[in-house]
Coordinates of C-alpha atoms in Angstrom, one line a residue:
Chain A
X78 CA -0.3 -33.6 -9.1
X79 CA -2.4 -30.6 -9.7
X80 CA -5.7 -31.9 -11.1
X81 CA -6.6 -28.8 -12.9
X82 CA -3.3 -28.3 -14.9
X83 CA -3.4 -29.4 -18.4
X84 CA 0.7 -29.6 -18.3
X85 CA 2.6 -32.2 -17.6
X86 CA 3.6 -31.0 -14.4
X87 CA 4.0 -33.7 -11.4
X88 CA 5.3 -33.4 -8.0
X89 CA 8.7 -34.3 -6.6
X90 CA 9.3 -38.1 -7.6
X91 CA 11.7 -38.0 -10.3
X92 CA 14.6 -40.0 -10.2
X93 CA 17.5 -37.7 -9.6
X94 CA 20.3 -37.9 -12.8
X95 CA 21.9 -34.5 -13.0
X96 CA 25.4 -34.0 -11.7
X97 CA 25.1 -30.4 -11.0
X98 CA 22.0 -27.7 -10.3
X99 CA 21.9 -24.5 -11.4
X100 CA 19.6 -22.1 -9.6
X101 CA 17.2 -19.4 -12.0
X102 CA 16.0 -16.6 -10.4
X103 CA 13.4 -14.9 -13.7
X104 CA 11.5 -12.3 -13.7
X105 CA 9.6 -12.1 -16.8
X106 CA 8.5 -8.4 -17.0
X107 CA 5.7 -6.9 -19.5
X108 CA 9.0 -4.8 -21.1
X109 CA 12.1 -6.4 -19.4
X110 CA 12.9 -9.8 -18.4
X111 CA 15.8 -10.3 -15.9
X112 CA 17.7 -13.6 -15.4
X113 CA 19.9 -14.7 -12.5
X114 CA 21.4 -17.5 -12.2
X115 CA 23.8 -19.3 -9.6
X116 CA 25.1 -22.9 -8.6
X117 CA 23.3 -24.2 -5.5
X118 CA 26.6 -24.7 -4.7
X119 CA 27.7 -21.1 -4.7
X120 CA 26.2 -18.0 -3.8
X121 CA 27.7 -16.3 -6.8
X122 CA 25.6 -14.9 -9.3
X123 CA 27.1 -16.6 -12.3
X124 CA 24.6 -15.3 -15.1
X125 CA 23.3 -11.7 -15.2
X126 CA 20.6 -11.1 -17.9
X127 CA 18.3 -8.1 -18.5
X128 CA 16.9 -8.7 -21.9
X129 CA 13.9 -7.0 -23.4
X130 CA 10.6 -9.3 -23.4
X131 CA 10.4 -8.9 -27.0
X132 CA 10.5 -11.3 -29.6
X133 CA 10.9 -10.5 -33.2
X134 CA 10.1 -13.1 -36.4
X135 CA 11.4 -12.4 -39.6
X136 CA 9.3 -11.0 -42.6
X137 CA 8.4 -12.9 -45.6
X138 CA 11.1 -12.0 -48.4
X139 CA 13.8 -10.8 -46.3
X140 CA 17.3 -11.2 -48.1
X141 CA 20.0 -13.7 -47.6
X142 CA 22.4 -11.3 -45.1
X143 CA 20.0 -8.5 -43.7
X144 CA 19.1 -11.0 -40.0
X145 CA 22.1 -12.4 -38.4
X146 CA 22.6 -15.9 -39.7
X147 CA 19.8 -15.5 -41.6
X148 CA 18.0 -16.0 -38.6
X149 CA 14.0 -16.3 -38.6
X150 CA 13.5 -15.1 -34.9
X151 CA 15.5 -12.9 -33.0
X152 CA 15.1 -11.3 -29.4
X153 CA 15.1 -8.7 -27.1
X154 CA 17.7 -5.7 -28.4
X155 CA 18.6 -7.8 -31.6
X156 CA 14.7 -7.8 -32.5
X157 CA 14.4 -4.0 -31.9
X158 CA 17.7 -3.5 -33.8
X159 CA 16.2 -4.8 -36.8
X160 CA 12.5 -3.8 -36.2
X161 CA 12.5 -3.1 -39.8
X162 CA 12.8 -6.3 -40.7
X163 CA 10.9 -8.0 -38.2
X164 CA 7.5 -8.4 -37.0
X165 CA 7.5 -7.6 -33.0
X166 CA 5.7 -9.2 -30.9
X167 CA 5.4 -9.0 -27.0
X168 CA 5.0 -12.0 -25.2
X169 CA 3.7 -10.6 -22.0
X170 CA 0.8 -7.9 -21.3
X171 CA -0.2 -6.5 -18.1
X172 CA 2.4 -9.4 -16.6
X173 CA 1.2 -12.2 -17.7
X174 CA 1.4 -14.4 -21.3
X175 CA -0.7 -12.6 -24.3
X176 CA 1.0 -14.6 -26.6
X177 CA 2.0 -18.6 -26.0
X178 CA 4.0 -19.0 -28.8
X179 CA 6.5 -16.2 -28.6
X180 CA 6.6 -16.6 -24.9
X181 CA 7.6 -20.1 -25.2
X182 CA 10.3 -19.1 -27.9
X183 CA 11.4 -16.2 -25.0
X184 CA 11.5 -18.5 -22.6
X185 CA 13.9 -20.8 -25.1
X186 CA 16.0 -18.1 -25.8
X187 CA 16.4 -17.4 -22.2
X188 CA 17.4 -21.0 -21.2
X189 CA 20.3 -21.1 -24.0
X190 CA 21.5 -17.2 -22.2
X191 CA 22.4 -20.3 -19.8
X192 CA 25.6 -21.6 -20.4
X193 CA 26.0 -25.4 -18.5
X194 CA 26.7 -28.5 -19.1
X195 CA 24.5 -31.7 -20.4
X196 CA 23.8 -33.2 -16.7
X197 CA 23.1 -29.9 -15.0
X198 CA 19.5 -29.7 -13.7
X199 CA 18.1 -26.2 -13.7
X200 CA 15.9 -25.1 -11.2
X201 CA 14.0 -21.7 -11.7
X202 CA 11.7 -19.6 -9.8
X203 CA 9.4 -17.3 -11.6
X204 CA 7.7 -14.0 -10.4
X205 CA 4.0 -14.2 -11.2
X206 CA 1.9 -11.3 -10.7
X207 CA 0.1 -11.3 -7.4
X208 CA -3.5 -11.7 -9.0
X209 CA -2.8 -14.0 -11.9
X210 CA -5.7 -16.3 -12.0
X211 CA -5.5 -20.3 -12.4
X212 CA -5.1 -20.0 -16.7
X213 CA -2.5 -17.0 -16.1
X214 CA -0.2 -19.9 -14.5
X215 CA -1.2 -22.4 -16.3
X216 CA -0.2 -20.3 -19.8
X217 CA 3.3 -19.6 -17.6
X218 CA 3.7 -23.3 -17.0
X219 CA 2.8 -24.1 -20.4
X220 CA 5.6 -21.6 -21.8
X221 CA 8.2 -22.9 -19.9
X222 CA 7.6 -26.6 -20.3
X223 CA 10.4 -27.9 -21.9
X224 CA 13.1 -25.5 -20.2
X225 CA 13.5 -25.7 -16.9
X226 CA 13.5 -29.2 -15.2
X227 CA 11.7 -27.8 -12.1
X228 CA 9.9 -24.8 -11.4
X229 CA 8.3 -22.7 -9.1
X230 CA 5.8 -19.9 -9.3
X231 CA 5.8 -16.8 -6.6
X232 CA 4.4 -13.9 -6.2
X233 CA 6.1 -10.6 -7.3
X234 CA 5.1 -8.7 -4.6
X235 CA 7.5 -11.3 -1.9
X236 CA 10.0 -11.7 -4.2
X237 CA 10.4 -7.9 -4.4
X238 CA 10.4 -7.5 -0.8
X239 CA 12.9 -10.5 -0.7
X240 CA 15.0 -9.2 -3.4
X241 CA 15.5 -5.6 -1.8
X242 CA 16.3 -6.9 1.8
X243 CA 20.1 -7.5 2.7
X244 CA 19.8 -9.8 5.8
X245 CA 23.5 -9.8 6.2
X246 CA 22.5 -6.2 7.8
X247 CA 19.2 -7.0 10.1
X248 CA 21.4 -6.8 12.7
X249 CA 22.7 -3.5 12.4
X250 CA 20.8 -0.9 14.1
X251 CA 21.8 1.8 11.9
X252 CA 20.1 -0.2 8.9
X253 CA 16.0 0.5 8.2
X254 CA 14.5 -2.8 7.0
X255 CA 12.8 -2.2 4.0
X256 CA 10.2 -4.8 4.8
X257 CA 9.4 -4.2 8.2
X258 CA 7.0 -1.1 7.9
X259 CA 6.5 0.5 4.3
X260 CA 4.7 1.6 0.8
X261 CA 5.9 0.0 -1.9
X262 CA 5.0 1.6 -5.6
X263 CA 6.0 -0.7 -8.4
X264 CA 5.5 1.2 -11.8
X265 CA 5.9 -1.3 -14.0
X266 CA 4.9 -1.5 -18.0
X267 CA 0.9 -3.0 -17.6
X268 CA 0.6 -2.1 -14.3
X269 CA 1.1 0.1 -11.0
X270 CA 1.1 -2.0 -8.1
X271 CA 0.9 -0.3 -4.4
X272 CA 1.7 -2.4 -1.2
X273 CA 1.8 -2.1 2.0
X274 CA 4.9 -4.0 3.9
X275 CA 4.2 -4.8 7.3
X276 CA 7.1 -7.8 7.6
X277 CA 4.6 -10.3 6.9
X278 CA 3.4 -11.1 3.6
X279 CA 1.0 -9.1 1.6
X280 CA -2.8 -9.8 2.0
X281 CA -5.4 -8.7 -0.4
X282 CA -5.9 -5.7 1.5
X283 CA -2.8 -4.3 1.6
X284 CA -2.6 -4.3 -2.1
X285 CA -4.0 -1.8 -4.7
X286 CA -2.7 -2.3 -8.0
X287 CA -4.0 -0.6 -12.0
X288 CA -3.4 -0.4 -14.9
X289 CA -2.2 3.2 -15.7
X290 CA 1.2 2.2 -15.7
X291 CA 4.0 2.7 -18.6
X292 CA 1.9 1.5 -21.5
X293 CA -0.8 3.8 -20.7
X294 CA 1.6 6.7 -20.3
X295 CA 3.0 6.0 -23.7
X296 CA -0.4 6.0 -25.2
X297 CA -1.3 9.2 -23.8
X298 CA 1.6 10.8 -25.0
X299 CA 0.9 9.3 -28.1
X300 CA -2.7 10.7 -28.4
X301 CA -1.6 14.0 -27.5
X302 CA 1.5 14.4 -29.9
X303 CA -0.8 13.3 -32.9
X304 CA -3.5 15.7 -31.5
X305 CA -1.0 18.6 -31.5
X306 CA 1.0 17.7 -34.7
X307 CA -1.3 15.7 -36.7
X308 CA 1.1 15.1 -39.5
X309 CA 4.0 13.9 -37.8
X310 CA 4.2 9.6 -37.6
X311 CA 5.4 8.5 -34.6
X312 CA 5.2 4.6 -33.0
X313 CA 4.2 3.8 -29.5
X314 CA 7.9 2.3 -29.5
X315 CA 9.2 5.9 -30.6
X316 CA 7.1 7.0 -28.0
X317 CA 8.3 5.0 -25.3
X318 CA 11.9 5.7 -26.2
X319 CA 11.2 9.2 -25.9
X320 CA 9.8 8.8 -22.1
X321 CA 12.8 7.0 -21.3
X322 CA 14.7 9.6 -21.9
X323 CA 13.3 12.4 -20.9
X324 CA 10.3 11.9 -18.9
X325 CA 10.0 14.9 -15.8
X326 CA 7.3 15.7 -13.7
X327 CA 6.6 18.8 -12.3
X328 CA 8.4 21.0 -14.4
X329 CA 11.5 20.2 -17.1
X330 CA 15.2 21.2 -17.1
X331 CA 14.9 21.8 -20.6
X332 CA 12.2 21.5 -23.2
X333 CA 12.1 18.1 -24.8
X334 CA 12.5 18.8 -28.6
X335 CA 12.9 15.7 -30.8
X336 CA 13.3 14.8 -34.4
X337 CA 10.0 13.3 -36.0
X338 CA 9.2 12.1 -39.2
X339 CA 6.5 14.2 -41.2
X340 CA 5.9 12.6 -45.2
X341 CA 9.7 11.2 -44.8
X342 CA 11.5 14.6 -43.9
X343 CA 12.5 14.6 -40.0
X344 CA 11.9 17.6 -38.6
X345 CA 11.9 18.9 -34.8
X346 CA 8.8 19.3 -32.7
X347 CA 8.3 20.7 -29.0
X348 CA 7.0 17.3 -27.2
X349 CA 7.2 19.0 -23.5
X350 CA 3.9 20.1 -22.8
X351 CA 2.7 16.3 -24.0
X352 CA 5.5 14.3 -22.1
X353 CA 5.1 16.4 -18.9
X354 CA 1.0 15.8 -18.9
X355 CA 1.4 12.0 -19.4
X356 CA 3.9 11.8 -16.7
X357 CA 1.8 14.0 -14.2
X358 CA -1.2 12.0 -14.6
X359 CA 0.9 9.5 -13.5
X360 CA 2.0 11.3 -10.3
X361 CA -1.9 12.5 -9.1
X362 CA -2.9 8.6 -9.6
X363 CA -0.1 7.8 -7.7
X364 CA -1.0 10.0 -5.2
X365 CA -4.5 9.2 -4.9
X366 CA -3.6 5.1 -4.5
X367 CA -0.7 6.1 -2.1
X368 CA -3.8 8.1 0.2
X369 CA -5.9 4.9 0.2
X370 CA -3.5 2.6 1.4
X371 CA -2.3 4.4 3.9
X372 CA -5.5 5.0 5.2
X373 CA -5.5 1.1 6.0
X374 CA -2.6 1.2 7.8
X375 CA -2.6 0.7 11.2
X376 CA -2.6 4.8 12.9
X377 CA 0.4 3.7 15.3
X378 CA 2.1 2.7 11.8
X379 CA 1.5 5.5 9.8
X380 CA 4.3 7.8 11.4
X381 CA 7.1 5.0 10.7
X382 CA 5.5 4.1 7.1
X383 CA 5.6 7.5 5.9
X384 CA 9.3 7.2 6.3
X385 CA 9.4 4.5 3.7
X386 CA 7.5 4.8 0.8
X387 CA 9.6 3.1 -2.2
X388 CA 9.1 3.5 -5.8
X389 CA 10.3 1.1 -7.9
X390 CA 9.9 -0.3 -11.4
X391 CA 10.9 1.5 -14.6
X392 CA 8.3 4.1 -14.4
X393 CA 10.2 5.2 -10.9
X394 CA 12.7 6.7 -13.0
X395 CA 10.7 9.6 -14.5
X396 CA 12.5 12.0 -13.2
X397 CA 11.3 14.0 -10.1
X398 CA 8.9 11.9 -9.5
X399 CA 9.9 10.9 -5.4
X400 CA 10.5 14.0 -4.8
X401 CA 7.5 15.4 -6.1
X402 CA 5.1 12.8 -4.6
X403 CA 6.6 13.6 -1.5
X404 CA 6.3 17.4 -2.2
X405 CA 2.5 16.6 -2.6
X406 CA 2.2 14.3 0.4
X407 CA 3.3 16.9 2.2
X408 CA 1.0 19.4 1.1
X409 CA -1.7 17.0 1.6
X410 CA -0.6 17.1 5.3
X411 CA 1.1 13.8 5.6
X412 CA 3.7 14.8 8.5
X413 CA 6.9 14.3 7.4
X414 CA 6.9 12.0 4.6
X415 CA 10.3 10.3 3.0
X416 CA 9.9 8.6 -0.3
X417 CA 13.0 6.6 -1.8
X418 CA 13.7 5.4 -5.4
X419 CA 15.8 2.3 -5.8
X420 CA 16.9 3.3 -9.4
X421 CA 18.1 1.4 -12.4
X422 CA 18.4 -1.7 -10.4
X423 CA 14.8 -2.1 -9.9
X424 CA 15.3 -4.4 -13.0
X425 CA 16.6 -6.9 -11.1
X426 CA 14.8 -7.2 -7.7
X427 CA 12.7 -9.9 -8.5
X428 CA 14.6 -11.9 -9.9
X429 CA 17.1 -11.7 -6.8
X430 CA 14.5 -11.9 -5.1
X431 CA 13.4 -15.5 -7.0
X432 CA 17.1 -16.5 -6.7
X433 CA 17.1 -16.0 -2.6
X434 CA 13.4 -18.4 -2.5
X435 CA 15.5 -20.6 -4.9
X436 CA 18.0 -21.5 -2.6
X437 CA 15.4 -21.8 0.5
X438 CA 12.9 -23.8 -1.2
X439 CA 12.0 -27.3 -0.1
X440 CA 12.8 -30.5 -2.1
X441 CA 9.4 -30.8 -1.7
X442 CA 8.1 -27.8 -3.0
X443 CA 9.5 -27.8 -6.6
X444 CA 7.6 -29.0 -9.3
X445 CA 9.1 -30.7 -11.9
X446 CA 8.1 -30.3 -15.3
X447 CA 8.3 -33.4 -18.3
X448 CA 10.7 -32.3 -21.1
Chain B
X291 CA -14.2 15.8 37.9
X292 CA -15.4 12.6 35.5
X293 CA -17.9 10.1 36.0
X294 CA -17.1 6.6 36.5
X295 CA -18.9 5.5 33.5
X296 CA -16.8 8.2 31.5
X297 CA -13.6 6.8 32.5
X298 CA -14.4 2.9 31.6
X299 CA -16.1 3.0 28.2
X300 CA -12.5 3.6 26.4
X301 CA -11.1 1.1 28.4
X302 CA -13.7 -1.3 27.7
X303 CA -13.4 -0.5 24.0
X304 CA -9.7 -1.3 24.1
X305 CA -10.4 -4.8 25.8
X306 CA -13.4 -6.1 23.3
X307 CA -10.6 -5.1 20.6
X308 CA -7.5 -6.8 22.4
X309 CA -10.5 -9.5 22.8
X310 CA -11.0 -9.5 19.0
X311 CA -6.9 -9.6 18.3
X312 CA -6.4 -12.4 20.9
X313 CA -9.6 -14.6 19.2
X314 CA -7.9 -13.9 15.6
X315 CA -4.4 -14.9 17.2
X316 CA -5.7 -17.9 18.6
X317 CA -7.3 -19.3 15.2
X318 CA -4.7 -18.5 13.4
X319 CA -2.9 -21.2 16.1
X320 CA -4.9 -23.7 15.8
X321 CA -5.3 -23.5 11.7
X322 CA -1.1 -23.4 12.0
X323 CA -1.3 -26.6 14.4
X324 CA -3.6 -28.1 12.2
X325 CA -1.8 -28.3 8.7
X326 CA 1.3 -29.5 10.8
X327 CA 3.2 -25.7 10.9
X328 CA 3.8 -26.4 14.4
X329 CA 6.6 -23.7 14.2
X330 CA 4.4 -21.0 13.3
X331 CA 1.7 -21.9 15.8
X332 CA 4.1 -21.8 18.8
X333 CA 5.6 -18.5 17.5
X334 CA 2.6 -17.2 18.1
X335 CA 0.8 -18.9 20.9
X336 CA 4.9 -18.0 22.5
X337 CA 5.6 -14.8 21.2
X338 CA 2.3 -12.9 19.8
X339 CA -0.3 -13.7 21.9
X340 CA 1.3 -13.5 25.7
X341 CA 1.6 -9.5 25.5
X342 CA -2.1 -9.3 24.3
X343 CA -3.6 -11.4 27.1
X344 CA -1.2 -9.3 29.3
X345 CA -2.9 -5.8 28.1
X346 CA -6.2 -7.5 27.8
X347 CA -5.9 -8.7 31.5
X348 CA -5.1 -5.1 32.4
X349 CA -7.7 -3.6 30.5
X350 CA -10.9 -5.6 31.4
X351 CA -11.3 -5.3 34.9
X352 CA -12.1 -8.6 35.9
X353 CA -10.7 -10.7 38.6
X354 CA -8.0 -12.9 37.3
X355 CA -10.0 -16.3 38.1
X356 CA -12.7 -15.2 35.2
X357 CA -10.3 -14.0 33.1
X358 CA -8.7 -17.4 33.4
X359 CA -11.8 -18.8 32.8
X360 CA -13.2 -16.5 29.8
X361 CA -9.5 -17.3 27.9
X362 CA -9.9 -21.0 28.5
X363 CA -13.4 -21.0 27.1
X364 CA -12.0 -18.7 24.0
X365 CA -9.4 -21.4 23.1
X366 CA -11.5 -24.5 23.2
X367 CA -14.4 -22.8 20.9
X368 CA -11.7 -21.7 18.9
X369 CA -10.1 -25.5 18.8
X370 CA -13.6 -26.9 18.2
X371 CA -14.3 -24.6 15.3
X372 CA -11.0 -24.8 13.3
X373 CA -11.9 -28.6 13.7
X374 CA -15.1 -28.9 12.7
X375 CA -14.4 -26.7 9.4
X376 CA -11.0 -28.9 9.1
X377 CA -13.6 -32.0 9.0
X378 CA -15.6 -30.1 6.7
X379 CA -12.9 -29.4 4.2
X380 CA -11.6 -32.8 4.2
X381 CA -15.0 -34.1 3.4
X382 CA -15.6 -32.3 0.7
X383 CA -12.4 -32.6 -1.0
X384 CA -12.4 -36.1 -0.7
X385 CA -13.3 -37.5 -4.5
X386 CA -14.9 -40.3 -3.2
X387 CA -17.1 -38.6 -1.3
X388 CA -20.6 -38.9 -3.0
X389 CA -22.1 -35.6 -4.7
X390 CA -25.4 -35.2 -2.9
X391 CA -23.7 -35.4 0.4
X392 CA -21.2 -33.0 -1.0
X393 CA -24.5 -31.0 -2.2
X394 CA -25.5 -31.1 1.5
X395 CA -22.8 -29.9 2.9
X396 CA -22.5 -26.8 0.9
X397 CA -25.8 -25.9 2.0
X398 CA -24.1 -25.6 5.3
X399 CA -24.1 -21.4 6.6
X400 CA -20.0 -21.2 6.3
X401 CA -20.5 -17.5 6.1
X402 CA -23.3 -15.3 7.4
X403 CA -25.5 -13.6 4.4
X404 CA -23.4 -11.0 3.7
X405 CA -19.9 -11.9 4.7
X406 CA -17.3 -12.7 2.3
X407 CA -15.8 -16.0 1.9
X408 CA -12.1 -17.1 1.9
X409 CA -11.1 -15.4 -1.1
X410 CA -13.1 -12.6 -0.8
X411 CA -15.9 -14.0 -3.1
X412 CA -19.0 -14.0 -2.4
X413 CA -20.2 -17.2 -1.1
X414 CA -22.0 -19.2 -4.3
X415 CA -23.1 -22.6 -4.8
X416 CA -20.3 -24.8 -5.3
X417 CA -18.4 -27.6 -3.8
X418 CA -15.3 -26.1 -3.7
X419 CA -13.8 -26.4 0.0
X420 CA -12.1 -23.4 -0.4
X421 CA -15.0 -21.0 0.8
X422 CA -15.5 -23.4 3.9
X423 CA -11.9 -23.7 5.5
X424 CA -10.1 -20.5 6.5
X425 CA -6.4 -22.1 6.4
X426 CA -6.1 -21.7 2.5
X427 CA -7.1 -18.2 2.8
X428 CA -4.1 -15.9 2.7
X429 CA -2.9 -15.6 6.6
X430 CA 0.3 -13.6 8.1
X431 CA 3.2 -15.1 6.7
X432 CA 6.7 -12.9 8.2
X433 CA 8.7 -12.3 4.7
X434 CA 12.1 -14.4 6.7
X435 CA 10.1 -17.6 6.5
X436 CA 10.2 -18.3 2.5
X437 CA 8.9 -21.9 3.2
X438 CA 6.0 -21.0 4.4
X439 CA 5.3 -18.6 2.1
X440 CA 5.6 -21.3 -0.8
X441 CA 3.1 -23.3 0.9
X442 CA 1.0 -20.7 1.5
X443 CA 1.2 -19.5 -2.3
X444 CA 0.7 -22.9 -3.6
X445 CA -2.2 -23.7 -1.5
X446 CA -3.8 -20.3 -2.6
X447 CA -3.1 -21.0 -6.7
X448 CA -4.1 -25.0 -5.8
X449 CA -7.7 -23.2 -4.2
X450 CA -7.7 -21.1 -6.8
X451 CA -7.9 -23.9 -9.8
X452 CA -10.4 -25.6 -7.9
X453 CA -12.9 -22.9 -7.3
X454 CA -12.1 -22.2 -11.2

């Protein structure tokens, strides 16, 4: 038993009653949480979840009919549907739990997404963030007590590496192993997170990671609409939308114009010059973490690591972005530098990663959690 | 035309770092053997370490028998060290071990003045075993072997809590 864990967490000794396990692969993300789930008995993904980390409670004095069911809580898309009517609240910040209460309602909500039967035992691994301390797993563990019968924590950073690698190719020569010799750039909400992949797991060194990720973006932006167009109210959420949609670096296909509210009358406002300098600042830090790390690779590496620098995570789908960092690599006289973007399936890396350690893992390994 | 001298520094610079790798190699073995990850400690005693003793051999000039002889001596200080810190870490995370001998022990020079520790802390007064024993420190783990890495991650958030 871990003596420093205030949850009722013991090691394998449980008497084994379940007919049936089903396999979790979570990734609880700062914006995004993705569930996979599979039978141990089948490699087919059964469940296929990507549901926002948000949870929403219900204002005091809401009418009978305006929440579904009358519902007090509601989550992910349903809770931003209704944001209106609900107070939002974020579970996660930065990647791990801000807030235990709503993080242990997410994490109910997610085990009901799980359709099974009364004597199936459910098994999940769970990304945690490569430097979450001691309490930052211990507020985990506490948030999923009471869900899962067994659990196991892993670092992001492997699962992510796990998760992109198809080893039904490693044998085929024309296939580059994504793992073997790389920079990975993970954008995420709370944070940026650069490592180097040199087929063996991640050391301290071969891992930068900040904080000017999505969220700061979004407050940036934010800053510098209200700076421009004082009048106009806008929410970090509107903001965030916004970036979504039509974040560029470089320079824009079009101008981003979008409809505001000023004192309750939308109007349109020129957001380009606002959008484009949040989303640049995120390219030159970028840049500047990308130029550290590889300055710790190993020289013989460097030619075959330039080849594969991968952005991933939400903020990898501002658009331009790989090509521009590459543009700038180049002009920073990196020879011959290829960066990739994975794309909207980022989302679900991790947790497919979490599903492959899921069905590797050791009896022994899993720690079982008291309902 | 060069001198001598010229022509042997690099190559002597490239044999006290193949030295260096092959020393790292070799601890890394023995920590492997130690905590029963026989697997891992043959992959590399098998697999890594061979072609480095091969380049090293080639690189430091000396006859074979005292290369032989320099190699053997490198693995049983090796051995002897990973043991003695092995003993040490058992010792001190034993809960019946009483505190001022724990107190004592701590006292012991793990790390020079200076150096970092395990986790990259700087060494402080405290009887955590985790600054002591290298084996809990994160160590190559090759991404295929995802029981190994579990164990590896649970023994680093299990140090973790206990320096906390």
């Amino acid at each position: 038993m871990n003596s420093s864990s205030t949850s009722a967490v013991l090691e394998e000794t449980s008497v084994q009653t379940a007919t049936d396990t089903l396999l979790v692969g979570l990734d609880l993300g700062t914006n995004t949480s993705a569930l996979l789930a599979s039978s141990h008995k089948s490699n087919d993904i059964s469940i296929r979840e990507l549901i926002p980390s948000i949870v929403g409670y219900a204002k005091d004095g809401i009418l009978d009919g305006v929440l579904p069911g009358n519902a007090t809580v509601l989550f992910g898309n349903e809770a931003l549907k209704r944001k209106l009517y609900v107070n939002l609240v974020r579970p996660l910040k930065g990647g791990t739990i801000a807030d235990l209460d709503s993080a242990r309602h997410f994490a109910r909500h997610l085990r009901s997404r799980l359709s099974i039967s009364p004597n199936t035992e459910i098994r999940a691994v769970i990304g945690v963030p490569a430097k979450a301390d001691p309490s930052a797993r211990e507020a985990l563990r506490q948030a999923v007590t009471g869900v899962f019968d067994k659990v196991l924590f892993i670092p992001e950073p492997f699962l992510a590496a796990l998760g992109l690698r198809d080893e039904s190719r490693l044998g085929d020569a024309a296939y580059a192993d994504p793992v073997r010799n790389s920079l990975f750039i993970d954008i995420g909400g709370g944070s940026t997170d650069l490592c180097l992949m040199r087929g063996y797991y991640p050391q301290a060194e071969d891992q930068i990671s900040t904080t000017f990720a999505g969220d700061a973006i979004d407050q940036m932006v934010h800053n510098a609409i209200l700076q421009t167009y004082p009048d106009c109210q806008i929410s970090l959420h509107k903001v965030c939308d916004i970036k979504e949609r039509h974040s560029f670096v470089m320079s824009p296909e079009t101008q981003v114009v979008v409809d505001l509210v000023v004192a309750g009358r939308t109007r349109q406002f020129d957001v380009t010059e606002q959008l484009g300098a949040g989303c640049d600042a995120l390219l030159k830090h970028l840049l500047d973490l990308s130029r550290t790390l590889i300055a710790r690779a190993d020289p013989d590496a460097v030619p075959e690591l330039l080849q594969n620098i991968v952005l991933t995570g939400g903020g990898s789908l501002v658009r331009g972005l790989g090509v521009a960092l590459q543009t700038l690599l180049i002009e920073d006289g990196y020879e011959n530098p290829k960066v990739s973007v994975i794309g909207p399936n980022y989302k679900e890396q991790v947790a497919r990663g979490a599903l492959k350690a899921a069905r590797q893992a050791k009896e022994r390994q899993w720690q079982t959690i008291l309902r | 035309m060069q001198s001598p001298a010229l022509n042997t520094e690099p190559a002597t610079v490239e044999a006290d770092r193949l030295w260096r790798l092959i020393a790292g190699h070799l601890r890394e073995a023995c920590i492997l053997r130690r905590q029963g990850r026989h697997h891992a400690a043959t992959a590399i005693l098998e697999r890594e370490l061979p072609p480095l003793i091969r380049e090293w051999s080639a690189q430091c000039a000396l006859p074979t028998e005292e290369a032989k002889a320099r190699l053997n001596q490198l693995f049983s200080d090796e051995q002897a060290r990973v043991e003695s810190h092995w003993i040490i870490a058992r010792f001190l995370t034993d809960k019946t071990t009483p505190v001022a001998s724990v107190d004592r022990l701590v006292a012991f020079p793990a790390a020079l003045p200076g150096q970092q520790c395990a986790f990259g802390q700087a060494t402080s007064h405290s009887t955590s075993a985790a600054m002591f024993f290298p084996s809990i420190a994160p160590r190559r783990i090759p991404i295929a072997d995802v029981v190994d890495m579990i164990d590896a991650s649970q023994e680093i958030a299990r140090a973790a809590a206990l320096q906390q």
